[in-house]
Amino acid sequence: MSPCPSPIPPSRKKRGGISATLPERTSRSRLRQEVLVLTEEVKAQKELVKLLQQALAEAQQEKLASSHFLAMSEEEEEDGAEPAHRHCERQVAELSALVEAERGQREALERALAQRDAQVMELQEHARMMMEKNQAKQEVVLRLSQQLAACMDDPHRTVPNSMGDATFSQLQEEIHNLKSSNGGGKLEEYRAACSHTLAPPSPQDDIEAYKIQNKFLNSEIYQLTRLWRKSSEQEKSLMMKCAYLESRNCQTQGRYLGVLRNLQDSKQLDAGQQEVVKSLIQDSVDRDAKDVLKLDPIREYDEYGFKIVPDFEVEDVKLLAKIQALEVRTHNLLRRDQGEGVEGGVSARWARYLSGRPPGGELRLPS
């Protein structure tokens, strides 16, 4: 508020009455205007305060609603996530137990495998020792058998070996000791082996020898057949490659001759150049005539000396198989008829059967 004006002295009222009223009016009007402006500002501030209070109330309501919604959503998430979490925990526990069981089983298998390897090594070592011991016993038994055979031929003769002057009785005593130490079986085996080697070869031995020889020859034939097939395939591939290269060479040569022919027919060349082109064409033709590849597709034997079997069709192979089957059957029938020479052939058997059949009886084929 502006300070109030001081009272005017009475001596001056009369002199300045008209001049004093003008500033007073102006100040009053200015004050009124200021009051109006301040009143408007106060009203605006009050409206602003009301708006702010309303906004604050709305914000508080929204905050309460959002907090309530968040609380409800968190409760729902906790209620829904707890069973899933428990299920995951159960699965993890089950998987952990399964892994532990598998680990224990693997460790047990590893221990069993280690024990099995140790047992196998022990058995191998024991088998090796037994084989060495058996071989030593076999050598001793063979030597004693030879000495025994020599003493039986000449009982009064001593055997000159590492045993010194061992007589026939000493040899028998050693053989008896060897029999008591599980060597009798080996002694009998070696005696049988010695007698078998001294005996003449039997037909069974010849059959076994022929079987072994047949196996060896079959393996050799198989290897040679593989080599022959491989060489035949290589020959076919080389023939195809050679034909392809020959065709390519002919194409290139034809193009070359065509170019030379065009050069020869062109009028831009002089006589000397045309002669050169003509000589090139003649040389190329002569060289082609000399380099013609002569192939012999019909051969009876391959490079290994085997006869080349022609490629038959499936129908031809089936026909050949039928013919061979008929030939085998005919051969068997002929052999049977020859074996039954006393009784006669098939016709004689039928004649005897028909002559001996009662009239009206059932016809039963002879076996």
JSON list of C-alpha atoms in Angstrom, two decimals, residues 324-340 345-346:
[
{"chain": "A", "resi": 324, "resn": "GLN", "atom": "CA", "xyz": [21.66, -127.50, -68.68]},
{"chain": "A", "resi": 325, "resn": "ALA", "atom": "CA", "xyz": [18.98, -128.72, -66.25]},
{"chain": "A", "resi": 326, "resn": "LEU", "atom": "CA", "xyz": [17.47, -130.91, -68.98]},
{"chain": "A", "resi": 327, "resn": "GLU", "atom": "CA", "xyz": [20.90, -132.27, -69.88]},
{"chain": "A", "resi": 328, "resn": "VAL", "atom": "CA", "xyz": [21.61, -133.14, -66.24]},
{"chain": "A", "resi": 329, "resn": "ARG", "atom": "CA", "xyz": [18.23, -134.85, -65.90]},
{"chain": "A", "resi": 330, "resn": "THR", "atom": "CA", "xyz": [18.79, -136.81, -69.12]},
{"chain": "A", "resi": 331, "resn": "HIS", "atom": "CA", "xyz": [22.24, -137.85, -67.95]},
{"chain": "A", "resi": 332, "resn": "ASN", "atom": "CA", "xyz": [20.84, -139.04, -64.61]},
{"chain": "A", "resi": 333, "resn": "LEU", "atom": "CA", "xyz": [18.11, -141.04, -66.33]},
{"chain": "A", "resi": 334, "resn": "LEU", "atom": "CA", "xyz": [20.63, -142.65, -68.66]},
{"chain": "A", "resi": 335, "resn": "ARG", "atom": "CA", "xyz": [22.85, -143.60, -65.73]},
{"chain": "A", "resi": 336, "resn": "ARG", "atom": "CA", "xyz": [19.87, -145.06, -63.88]},
{"chain": "A", "resi": 337, "resn": "ASP", "atom": "CA", "xyz": [18.90, -147.11, -66.92]},
{"chain": "A", "resi": 338, "resn": "GLN", "atom": "CA", "xyz": [22.46, -148.34, -67.32]},
{"chain": "A", "resi": 339, "resn": "GLY", "atom": "CA", "xyz": [22.56, -149.29, -63.62]},
{"chain": "A", "resi": 340, "resn": "GLU", "atom": "CA", "xyz": [19.38, -151.28, -64.03]},
{"chain": "A", "resi": 345, "resn": "GLY", "atom": "CA", "xyz": [14.94, -149.89, -68.94]},
{"chain": "A", "resi": 346, "resn": "VAL", "atom": "CA", "xyz": [11.90, -147.83, -68.15]}
]
